[in-house]
DNA sequence: ACGCCGACCGGATCGATGGTCTAGTAATGG
DNA sequence: CCATTACTAGACCATCGATCCGGTCGGCGT
């Protein structure tokens, strides 16, 4: 009777709480350590309960990924198209790097509302800039590809495996001389900005 | 005696056979269905045997990924840097798209010999083209990022989830008007080539 | 006031998986 | 002929995603 466990104070478990906790868990321990049991434990509930709110574990990952996209602010609509595109790219990249586990989830359809609204903003910005139907997909696509691809490479280079790669490359420097000489020590922010400038320059050329 | 199972004709299991079979299995059924047991079964052996040749399942994936990189031919050293870079990018992309499961593995250190030699070729080509120390990492990095990122997006768009995304986008066309109008029907090869041209144009500008 | 229904929760459990322990067997070199 | 090395496999373990089934709680209609 009195021993019966205190009634759980109905802090009803919501999908939002689950997603927020999943993001926190992923930030702290990475994708490999996200299990439904561990997630449930952190939420002080049973693992099976999660399945009432969510159909599969993949749902949790999809939701967590889109939650990160929600952290990307849409740039103010003032300024030129180039500034806006660059600002969106920078913000997008920052969000991905803030949650490095996202780069492992980019190989899945990004059709959450936050992802789609950012993509729509990019398309709209470029369309307004004057890219016609023939160039719009290529322009938008190359920019988003560049952001996600570069974040993936940087995240990988900066975790523990990156150090191993650098060491291995230094040991094999005569097999890969140019790579070892120039690919090891560079500022990621600078490199990203420069590559983005290549891309935007080429796009600006196209606009004439 | 005679019932005793025929002595296995010692087609000794080699690492190469394991990797080749892993690639075949991944091609046919995708990453999710690659398990050590299934792989062993296809090789007509026990799952534990694989662990003599390989330390973990991740090793198998790393080896399979690098095997695909090995399919990328190094372009002939004749012609300008731009032709060579474009040829390498096209061949790299083709190999990734030929094995769509690779895009799910790009978030891991690509430090296999095949991957490194292709990267070295890219660096050497761009260094010879005249990119100095300040530009080399950005140039090589943006190109490889573009190849891997675009292959990822295309592979995702072309599997079953891609159709769902298109349908969802069409249903929500008033929420994402520009995206729905221009992002749905385009030729991937053309789009890739055009985005690559943006990038190469911008890089050529830099060379002056 | 009552009963009931749907939202919500969880213990026990299932099948599958990655990986290890241990015990082998085939071939090779001395 | 033996011993060492290369290689194979059965039994087994912990863990995971997911499901079954039986609950508990709050609010609504009557």
PDB file of N, CA and C in Angstrom, chain B residues 81-142:
ATOM      1  N   UNK B  81      44.288  20.393 -66.904  1.00  0.00           N
ATOM      2  CA  UNK B  81      43.909  20.018 -65.539  1.00  0.00           C
ATOM      3  C   UNK B  81      42.394  19.920 -65.412  1.00  0.00           C
ATOM      4  N   UNK B  82      41.714  20.793 -66.112  1.00  0.00           N
ATOM      5  CA  UNK B  82      40.263  20.811 -65.974  1.00  0.00           C
ATOM      6  C   UNK B  82      39.638  19.523 -66.515  1.00  0.00           C
ATOM      7  N   UNK B  83      40.142  19.067 -67.649  1.00  0.00           N
ATOM      8  CA  UNK B  83      39.625  17.820 -68.217  1.00  0.00           C
ATOM      9  C   UNK B  83      39.908  16.651 -67.282  1.00  0.00           C
ATOM     10  N   UNK B  84      41.117  16.658 -66.746  1.00  0.00           N
ATOM     11  CA  UNK B  84      41.461  15.548 -65.863  1.00  0.00           C
ATOM     12  C   UNK B  84      40.616  15.547 -64.594  1.00  0.00           C
ATOM     13  N   UNK B  85      40.454  16.725 -64.016  1.00  0.00           N
ATOM     14  CA  UNK B  85      39.645  16.812 -62.793  1.00  0.00           C
ATOM     15  C   UNK B  85      38.205  16.401 -63.082  1.00  0.00           C
ATOM     16  N   UNK B  86      37.681  16.863 -64.209  1.00  0.00           N
ATOM     17  CA  UNK B  86      36.300  16.522 -64.543  1.00  0.00           C
ATOM     18  C   UNK B  86      36.159  15.029 -64.800  1.00  0.00           C
ATOM     19  N   UNK B  87      37.168  14.445 -65.451  1.00  0.00           N
ATOM     20  CA  UNK B  87      37.105  13.010 -65.735  1.00  0.00           C
ATOM     21  C   UNK B  87      37.147  12.208 -64.438  1.00  0.00           C
ATOM     22  N   UNK B  88      38.020  12.623 -63.522  1.00  0.00           N
ATOM     23  CA  UNK B  88      38.086  11.909 -62.243  1.00  0.00           C
ATOM     24  C   UNK B  88      36.767  12.037 -61.495  1.00  0.00           C
ATOM     25  N   UNK B  89      36.220  13.238 -61.496  1.00  0.00           N
ATOM     26  CA  UNK B  89      34.947  13.446 -60.796  1.00  0.00           C
ATOM     27  C   UNK B  89      33.855  12.567 -61.393  1.00  0.00           C
ATOM     28  N   UNK B  90      33.815  12.505 -62.723  1.00  0.00           N
ATOM     29  CA  UNK B  90      32.762  11.707 -63.371  1.00  0.00           C
ATOM     30  C   UNK B  90      32.932  10.228 -63.055  1.00  0.00           C
ATOM     31  N   UNK B  91      34.166   9.750 -63.097  1.00  0.00           N
ATOM     32  CA  UNK B  91      34.406   8.331 -62.832  1.00  0.00           C
ATOM     33  C   UNK B  91      34.099   7.997 -61.372  1.00  0.00           C
ATOM     34  N   UNK B  92      34.479   8.892 -60.503  1.00  0.00           N
ATOM     35  CA  UNK B  92      34.229   8.702 -59.073  1.00  0.00           C
ATOM     36  C   UNK B  92      32.728   8.632 -58.825  1.00  0.00           C
ATOM     37  N   UNK B  93      32.035   9.583 -59.386  1.00  0.00           N
ATOM     38  CA  UNK B  93      30.589   9.620 -59.226  1.00  0.00           C
ATOM     39  C   UNK B  93      29.958   8.341 -59.780  1.00  0.00           C
ATOM     40  N   UNK B  94      30.419   7.909 -60.940  1.00  0.00           N
ATOM     41  CA  UNK B  94      29.836   6.718 -61.550  1.00  0.00           C
ATOM     42  C   UNK B  94      30.010   5.503 -60.647  1.00  0.00           C
ATOM     43  N   UNK B  95      31.180   5.383 -60.045  1.00  0.00           N
ATOM     44  CA  UNK B  95      31.427   4.240 -59.170  1.00  0.00           C
ATOM     45  C   UNK B  95      30.495   4.285 -57.964  1.00  0.00           C
ATOM     46  N   UNK B  96      30.313   5.465 -57.400  1.00  0.00           N
ATOM     47  CA  UNK B  96      29.438   5.587 -56.234  1.00  0.00           C
ATOM     48  C   UNK B  96      27.997   5.241 -56.601  1.00  0.00           C
ATOM     49  N   UNK B  97      27.562   5.706 -57.766  1.00  0.00           N
ATOM     50  CA  UNK B  97      26.172   5.451 -58.157  1.00  0.00           C
ATOM     51  C   UNK B  97      25.959   4.001 -58.581  1.00  0.00           C
ATOM     52  N   UNK B  98      27.033   3.375 -59.028  1.00  0.00           N
ATOM     53  CA  UNK B  98      26.934   1.964 -59.393  1.00  0.00           C
ATOM     54  C   UNK B  98      26.698   1.116 -58.139  1.00  0.00           C
ATOM     55  N   UNK B  99      27.133   1.627 -57.012  1.00  0.00           N
ATOM     56  CA  UNK B  99      26.976   0.921 -55.728  1.00  0.00           C
ATOM     57  C   UNK B  99      26.342   1.906 -54.735  1.00  0.00           C
ATOM     58  N   UNK B 100      25.044   2.088 -54.848  1.00  0.00           N
ATOM     59  CA  UNK B 100      24.400   3.174 -54.099  1.00  0.00           C
ATOM     60  C   UNK B 100      24.579   3.088 -52.587  1.00  0.00           C
ATOM     61  N   UNK B 101      24.839   1.912 -52.078  1.00  0.00           N
ATOM     62  CA  UNK B 101      25.026   1.757 -50.633  1.00  0.00           C
ATOM     63  C   UNK B 101      26.268   2.520 -50.155  1.00  0.00           C
ATOM     64  N   UNK B 102      27.189   2.821 -51.051  1.00  0.00           N
ATOM     65  CA  UNK B 102      28.394   3.530 -50.613  1.00  0.00           C
ATOM     66  C   UNK B 102      28.059   4.884 -50.005  1.00  0.00           C
ATOM     67  N   UNK B 103      27.010   5.516 -50.511  1.00  0.00           N
ATOM     68  CA  UNK B 103      26.716   6.855 -50.010  1.00  0.00           C
ATOM     69  C   UNK B 103      26.371   6.836 -48.526  1.00  0.00           C
ATOM     70  N   UNK B 104      25.939   5.695 -48.046  1.00  0.00           N
ATOM     71  CA  UNK B 104      25.666   5.603 -46.618  1.00  0.00           C
ATOM     72  C   UNK B 104      26.904   5.362 -45.790  1.00  0.00           C
ATOM     73  N   UNK B 105      28.014   5.121 -46.456  1.00  0.00           N
ATOM     74  CA  UNK B 105      29.257   4.820 -45.742  1.00  0.00           C
ATOM     75  C   UNK B 105      30.273   5.941 -45.861  1.00  0.00           C
ATOM     76  N   UNK B 106      29.877   7.024 -46.515  1.00  0.00           N
ATOM     77  CA  UNK B 106      30.858   8.092 -46.750  1.00  0.00           C
ATOM     78  C   UNK B 106      31.188   8.844 -45.472  1.00  0.00           C
ATOM     79  N   UNK B 107      30.403   8.610 -44.442  1.00  0.00           N
ATOM     80  CA  UNK B 107      30.686   9.257 -43.171  1.00  0.00           C
ATOM     81  C   UNK B 107      31.614   8.387 -42.332  1.00  0.00           C
ATOM     82  N   UNK B 108      32.737   8.098 -42.883  1.00  0.00           N
ATOM     83  CA  UNK B 108      33.755   7.356 -42.140  1.00  0.00           C
ATOM     84  C   UNK B 108      35.088   7.650 -42.808  1.00  0.00           C
ATOM     85  N   UNK B 109      36.164   7.505 -42.084  1.00  0.00           N
ATOM     86  CA  UNK B 109      37.462   7.897 -42.663  1.00  0.00           C
ATOM     87  C   UNK B 109      37.745   7.117 -43.928  1.00  0.00           C
ATOM     88  N   UNK B 110      37.979   7.820 -45.002  1.00  0.00           N
ATOM     89  CA  UNK B 110      38.318   7.152 -46.251  1.00  0.00           C
ATOM     90  C   UNK B 110      39.830   7.097 -46.364  1.00  0.00           C
ATOM     91  N   UNK B 111      40.388   6.169 -45.618  1.00  0.00           N
ATOM     92  CA  UNK B 111      41.847   6.101 -45.614  1.00  0.00           C
ATOM     93  C   UNK B 111      42.366   4.790 -46.203  1.00  0.00           C
ATOM     94  N   UNK B 112      41.569   4.134 -46.995  1.00  0.00           N
ATOM     95  CA  UNK B 112      42.046   2.966 -47.713  1.00  0.00           C
ATOM     96  C   UNK B 112      42.991   3.393 -48.826  1.00  0.00           C
ATOM     97  N   UNK B 113      43.807   2.467 -49.300  1.00  0.00           N
ATOM     98  CA  UNK B 113      44.797   2.819 -50.323  1.00  0.00           C
ATOM     99  C   UNK B 113      44.163   3.327 -51.609  1.00  0.00           C
ATOM    100  N   UNK B 114      43.045   2.741 -52.011  1.00  0.00           N
ATOM    101  CA  UNK B 114      42.421   3.189 -53.248  1.00  0.00           C
ATOM    102  C   UNK B 114      41.867   4.606 -53.121  1.00  0.00           C
ATOM    103  N   UNK B 115      41.250   4.874 -51.999  1.00  0.00           N
ATOM    104  CA  UNK B 115      40.718   6.216 -51.788  1.00  0.00           C
ATOM    105  C   UNK B 115      41.864   7.227 -51.737  1.00  0.00           C
ATOM    106  N   UNK B 116      42.906   6.880 -51.031  1.00  0.00           N
ATOM    107  CA  UNK B 116      44.007   7.827 -50.887  1.00  0.00           C
ATOM    108  C   UNK B 116      44.714   8.085 -52.218  1.00  0.00           C
ATOM    109  N   UNK B 117      44.874   7.045 -53.021  1.00  0.00           N
ATOM    110  CA  UNK B 117      45.582   7.279 -54.282  1.00  0.00           C
ATOM    111  C   UNK B 117      44.754   8.162 -55.207  1.00  0.00           C
ATOM    112  N   UNK B 118      43.427   8.016 -55.178  1.00  0.00           N
ATOM    113  CA  UNK B 118      42.599   8.917 -55.996  1.00  0.00           C
ATOM    114  C   UNK B 118      42.681  10.350 -55.478  1.00  0.00           C
ATOM    115  N   UNK B 119      42.670  10.481 -54.172  1.00  0.00           N
ATOM    116  CA  UNK B 119      42.784  11.825 -53.621  1.00  0.00           C
ATOM    117  C   UNK B 119      44.142  12.437 -53.958  1.00  0.00           C
ATOM    118  N   UNK B 120      45.172  11.622 -53.874  1.00  0.00           N
ATOM    119  CA  UNK B 120      46.501  12.110 -54.223  1.00  0.00           C
ATOM    120  C   UNK B 120      46.538  12.568 -55.676  1.00  0.00           C
ATOM    121  N   UNK B 121      45.927  11.794 -56.554  1.00  0.00           N
ATOM    122  CA  UNK B 121      45.876  12.173 -57.972  1.00  0.00           C
ATOM    123  C   UNK B 121      45.204  13.535 -58.136  1.00  0.00           C
ATOM    124  N   UNK B 122      44.123  13.725 -57.399  1.00  0.00           N
ATOM    125  CA  UNK B 122      43.411  14.997 -57.497  1.00  0.00           C
ATOM    126  C   UNK B 122      44.295  16.151 -57.022  1.00  0.00           C
ATOM    127  N   UNK B 123      44.927  15.958 -55.885  1.00  0.00           N
ATOM    128  CA  UNK B 123      45.814  17.003 -55.368  1.00  0.00           C
ATOM    129  C   UNK B 123      46.938  17.296 -56.357  1.00  0.00           C
ATOM    130  N   UNK B 124      47.532  16.226 -56.899  1.00  0.00           N
ATOM    131  CA  UNK B 124      48.662  16.420 -57.815  1.00  0.00           C
ATOM    132  C   UNK B 124      48.222  17.162 -59.067  1.00  0.00           C
ATOM    133  N   UNK B 125      47.051  16.793 -59.578  1.00  0.00           N
ATOM    134  CA  UNK B 125      46.548  17.456 -60.784  1.00  0.00           C
ATOM    135  C   UNK B 125      46.353  18.948 -60.544  1.00  0.00           C
ATOM    136  N   UNK B 126      45.764  19.253 -59.390  1.00  0.00           N
ATOM    137  CA  UNK B 126      45.475  20.661 -59.113  1.00  0.00           C
ATOM    138  C   UNK B 126      46.750  21.431 -58.791  1.00  0.00           C
ATOM    139  N   UNK B 127      47.700  20.765 -58.135  1.00  0.00           N
ATOM    140  CA  UNK B 127      48.966  21.434 -57.837  1.00  0.00           C
ATOM    141  C   UNK B 127      49.687  21.769 -59.135  1.00  0.00           C
ATOM    142  N   UNK B 128      49.680  20.828 -60.051  1.00  0.00           N
ATOM    143  CA  UNK B 128      50.328  21.052 -61.335  1.00  0.00           C
ATOM    144  C   UNK B 128      49.624  22.158 -62.120  1.00  0.00           C
ATOM    145  N   UNK B 129      48.323  22.268 -61.883  1.00  0.00           N
ATOM    146  CA  UNK B 129      47.573  23.299 -62.599  1.00  0.00           C
ATOM    147  C   UNK B 129      47.945  24.695 -62.119  1.00  0.00           C
ATOM    148  N   UNK B 130      48.561  24.778 -60.967  1.00  0.00           N
ATOM    149  CA  UNK B 130      48.997  26.076 -60.485  1.00  0.00           C
ATOM    150  C   UNK B 130      48.355  26.529 -59.192  1.00  0.00           C
ATOM    151  N   UNK B 131      47.553  25.695 -58.580  1.00  0.00           N
ATOM    152  CA  UNK B 131      46.970  26.090 -57.302  1.00  0.00           C
ATOM    153  C   UNK B 131      48.049  26.055 -56.221  1.00  0.00           C
ATOM    154  N   UNK B 132      48.222  27.181 -55.565  1.00  0.00           N
ATOM    155  CA  UNK B 132      49.245  27.275 -54.542  1.00  0.00           C
ATOM    156  C   UNK B 132      48.782  26.683 -53.229  1.00  0.00           C
ATOM    157  N   UNK B 133      49.643  26.759 -52.252  1.00  0.00           N
ATOM    158  CA  UNK B 133      49.348  26.132 -50.965  1.00  0.00           C
ATOM    159  C   UNK B 133      48.061  26.680 -50.356  1.00  0.00           C
ATOM    160  N   UNK B 134      47.782  27.951 -50.615  1.00  0.00           N
ATOM    161  CA  UNK B 134      46.601  28.555 -49.994  1.00  0.00           C
ATOM    162  C   UNK B 134      45.322  28.044 -50.639  1.00  0.00           C
ATOM    163  N   UNK B 135      45.391  27.682 -51.905  1.00  0.00           N
ATOM    164  CA  UNK B 135      44.186  27.282 -52.615  1.00  0.00           C
ATOM    165  C   UNK B 135      44.029  25.779 -52.769  1.00  0.00           C
ATOM    166  N   UNK B 136      45.120  25.052 -52.695  1.00  0.00           N
ATOM    167  CA  UNK B 136      45.057  23.617 -52.973  1.00  0.00           C
ATOM    168  C   UNK B 136      44.042  22.880 -52.107  1.00  0.00           C
ATOM    169  N   UNK B 137      44.105  23.024 -50.802  1.00  0.00           N
ATOM    170  CA  UNK B 137      43.136  22.269 -50.000  1.00  0.00           C
ATOM    171  C   UNK B 137      41.702  22.625 -50.355  1.00  0.00           C
ATOM    172  N   UNK B 138      41.424  23.894 -50.541  1.00  0.00           N
ATOM    173  CA  UNK B 138      40.054  24.292 -50.860  1.00  0.00           C
ATOM    174  C   UNK B 138      39.621  23.730 -52.199  1.00  0.00           C
ATOM    175  N   UNK B 139      40.518  23.751 -53.176  1.00  0.00           N
ATOM    176  CA  UNK B 139      40.150  23.267 -54.508  1.00  0.00           C
ATOM    177  C   UNK B 139      39.888  21.767 -54.477  1.00  0.00           C
ATOM    178  N   UNK B 140      40.799  21.022 -53.912  1.00  0.00           N
ATOM    179  CA  UNK B 140      40.642  19.569 -53.877  1.00  0.00           C
ATOM    180  C   UNK B 140      39.440  19.179 -53.022  1.00  0.00           C
ATOM    181  N   UNK B 141      39.330  19.856 -51.919  1.00  0.00           N
ATOM    182  CA  UNK B 141      38.286  19.569 -50.959  1.00  0.00           C
ATOM    183  C   UNK B 141      36.900  19.865 -51.549  1.00  0.00           C
ATOM    184  N   UNK B 142      36.768  20.980 -52.230  1.00  0.00           N
ATOM    185  CA  UNK B 142      35.447  21.318 -52.762  1.00  0.00           C
ATOM    186  C   UNK B 142      35.051  20.364 -53.877  1.00  0.00           C
TER     187      UNK B 142
END
